[in-house]
Amino acid sequence: MSILHWAVLAPFIYTLLIPITYKLLKRVHTGWFVLPLPILLFVYFSSNIGTTSSLQAKIASIPWIPSLGIDFAVKLDGLGMLFSLLIAGIGSLVILYSIYYLDKDKEKLNQFYVYLLFFMGAMLGVVLCDNLIVLYMFWEITSISSFLLIGFWNNRSNSRYGAIKSMVITVFGGLSLLAGIVLLYLMTGSFNISEIITSVQQNSIISHPLFMLGMICILLGAFTKSAQFPFHIWLPDAMEAPTPVSSYLHSATMVKAGIYLIARLSPVFAVSGYWLWIVSLIGIITLLYGSFLAVKQVDLKGLLAYSTISQLGMIMSLLGIGAAGVHYDNESIYYIATAAAVFHLVNHATFKGSLFMMAGIVDHETGTRDIRRLGGLMKIMPITFAIALIGSLSMAGIPPLNGFLSKEMFFASMLNIRDFNMFHLDTWGVLLPIIAWVGSIFTFVYSMILVFKTFTGKYQPEKLSTKPHEAPMGMLISPIILVSLVVIFGLFPGVLSNTILSPAITSIYGGGVYDLHIYHWHGFQPELFMTIGVIVFGTILYLSVTKWSVIYQAIPVVWNRIYDWLFGETENTFNKLTNKYMTGSLRTYLIYIFSFFTLILSYTLFTKDGFKIDTSLLAPIGGYEAVLSLVLVISTIAILFSKSRLTSIILLGAVGYTVSLFYVVFRAPDLALTQLVIETVSVALFLLCFYHLPRNARKKESIPFKLSNAVISVLVGLVVMLIAIASYSTKLFDSISPYYVDNTYIKAAGENMVNVILVDFRGFDTLFEIAVLAIAAIGIYSMITLRMGGKKNENK
Amino acid sequence: MEILMSIIIGILFTSATYLMLSKSILRIIIGTGLLSHGIHLLLLTMGGLKKGASPLLGQHASSYSDPLPQALILTAIVISFGVTSFFLVLAYRTYQELGTDNLEKLRGKKEHE
């Protein structure tokens, strides 16, 4: 176990402390005990920046299930470092924020911090594990802890709905990811990401028949986790979680797990044009769709949720385009896309984290998150306003903040893709920058709505339940730190580029140091005009938003409806189906069993060409047998037509005695004896039953003829008959009976072979047959004597 | 002979199935009785019929009928007798407690669904 292993496991181990501190130290907010852990982790990861920035990776592995190739292998390289710093860093800030956000007397803090630490550990596991199966394990723990956190206020039905929805969608994706991992294992023979990448570089798996399926399975896993179109629907409903959770899980970390996976497995799949197309198209559609719908939202967190969807789409599309770089060794103009993706990943985590915290503060201080009820808070909450302004401007891509830089790089990569002359990108690729540009305009519009509708305009105290005032300092610390990062990364992007971003890019595609220079001023490049266009058109659209926002009423909410319909219909359909075939009537079930039996047997008999008649083995038909057969058939059929039950019982007796006569004819004296006695006793029992019939049911009734029953019965009889004839005509080998004939006297000292077989050669059968009789006798005795209901009646 | 027996067994199975699909418990148990007769005869027939003397060494015959299916049938007869008698008493108790022998009336209550 290296320190890196302990770093992944530390949050899980730490959860053991939480219930103890919560119970014993009730006066201190439990969050204070949790806070040191992520800070410690952050410090630990930062201390390794030197290793990763010199393109070294910290690798450690301990065997877990070696026979299946599953090792707990961890690897801290540039990409892992970037994500670990985000997880630990934003984790510390969110925990600090939650200390002031959640009330220590009203909330179940022990549960909250246990779930949150589970999530943190799982997320570290996802980004640090080198073994795909272990990665998948942590991946599912993030789903489960996210489910628990969304449903934290489980007395609210909306929370439960959101939790279930996110669980269903992400676990669907998770299982698909597992399938993808297994397929990848079949193609490469390893679960280890590093080994997979090495083996893929030696011989590409693109021509492997499972390649496409494996790719789609893994993409499904990544897209559902990262809320890509059309799996984005769980994210807005996940806003029912407490705001620190939304800020941490649903903007900065968990939703980036899918992005991490795409980035991590890009070297495996990037050679395929489909990968490039699917990832960038889905990303760009998500970008446009999310930013378009965000404008419509009236809830601050709803708006931020759609904005997150849109920004994740942007990062995703950049990763897709970055894959184009694999096809060119010398030119690196496509690597700018990967650089933009990684850079925007950091930027988005900083500004979106701070914006969510801002929304939480507004909610906390005014009692509402509804934009229509808010307004004019600028003077009352100046610090919060400053946070919102910086965050939103960065999100909209205004210079000199960090969002501007990554958006410029985004436009540049989208424009570059037109030069790419593979996979039809030179013709259709022109669509990408246009969609990107339109999406960015909407991004600008909702960013403006977020800050100006909340903080400027008319102050409406009559619509607010509490009197708003500035938030306590403790609550403001975390968003202030995040927006300072927004400004610092904006002004001095070099801080990040060579220490964190560049190693991350290298660890995606390998090779040497990618020399990343982020400039504010590119000269008069097309992307600059695009940004100017975004600002101009965005301002026009924002100012006229009341005029054109009516179009949103014309657009139906498609994907949520589809989800609800699917969910409801599945339940309904199967309910109806089960009610339909599980009728509760024995007759129906017997019909199913008999029909299935008939169908399968006759199908097999005739498709396998199993039917044949061989007359050479047959015994001759004597006069006795003919008469007996006639009697047997007549009495059997007569049972069917007898109107009185007494007649049927007597006829059954007749059948039994005829059968025993058959045993006589066919040289089976012991059988004849037993059959005679047992038939007599059985008939007596039947008569007992008949005698005790309830009076009203004893009157004779004709049995109505049912055609369906008749058809099924005839088919059953026919199939049994055919199989009997066919199997008698197929003798594969001789009987083993000559052994019994030869050895009955010599070895077992008996002359009656049947009896010797029963008690000597095969005595075990007899032992348990005796047991059956004993059990039947005890059962009958207890049925007659034990009266549980009767005793109750006596007591009354 | 074996083909004739197969036809008889088919008829026994047909009647048994038809009875088992009816509503009255007594008819269902009669059906199971017919079904076990059919199966015992099937066992005997598949072993081959009339191949020699009864399986008793005192007969000093040159060939005997196969003793193994007979032993199997003897076991089966006893077991089916045990089960049938148990069912009959069960049916008898059902009449006593519930006052009906109509299977369609022996349904769970709605709230149990």
Coordinates of N, CA and C in Angstrom, one line a residue, chain A residues 105 132 217 413:
Chain A
D105 N -28.4 21.9 14.2 CA -29.4 21.3 15.0 C -30.6 20.7 14.2
L132 N -9.6 -0.8 -14.9 CA -10.9 -0.4 -15.3 C -12.0 -1.0 -14.4
C217 N -20.7 1.4 -25.9 CA -21.0 1.1 -24.5 C -20.3 2.1 -23.6
S413 N -10.5 26.2 -32.0 CA -10.5 24.7 -32.3 C -11.7 24.4 -33.3

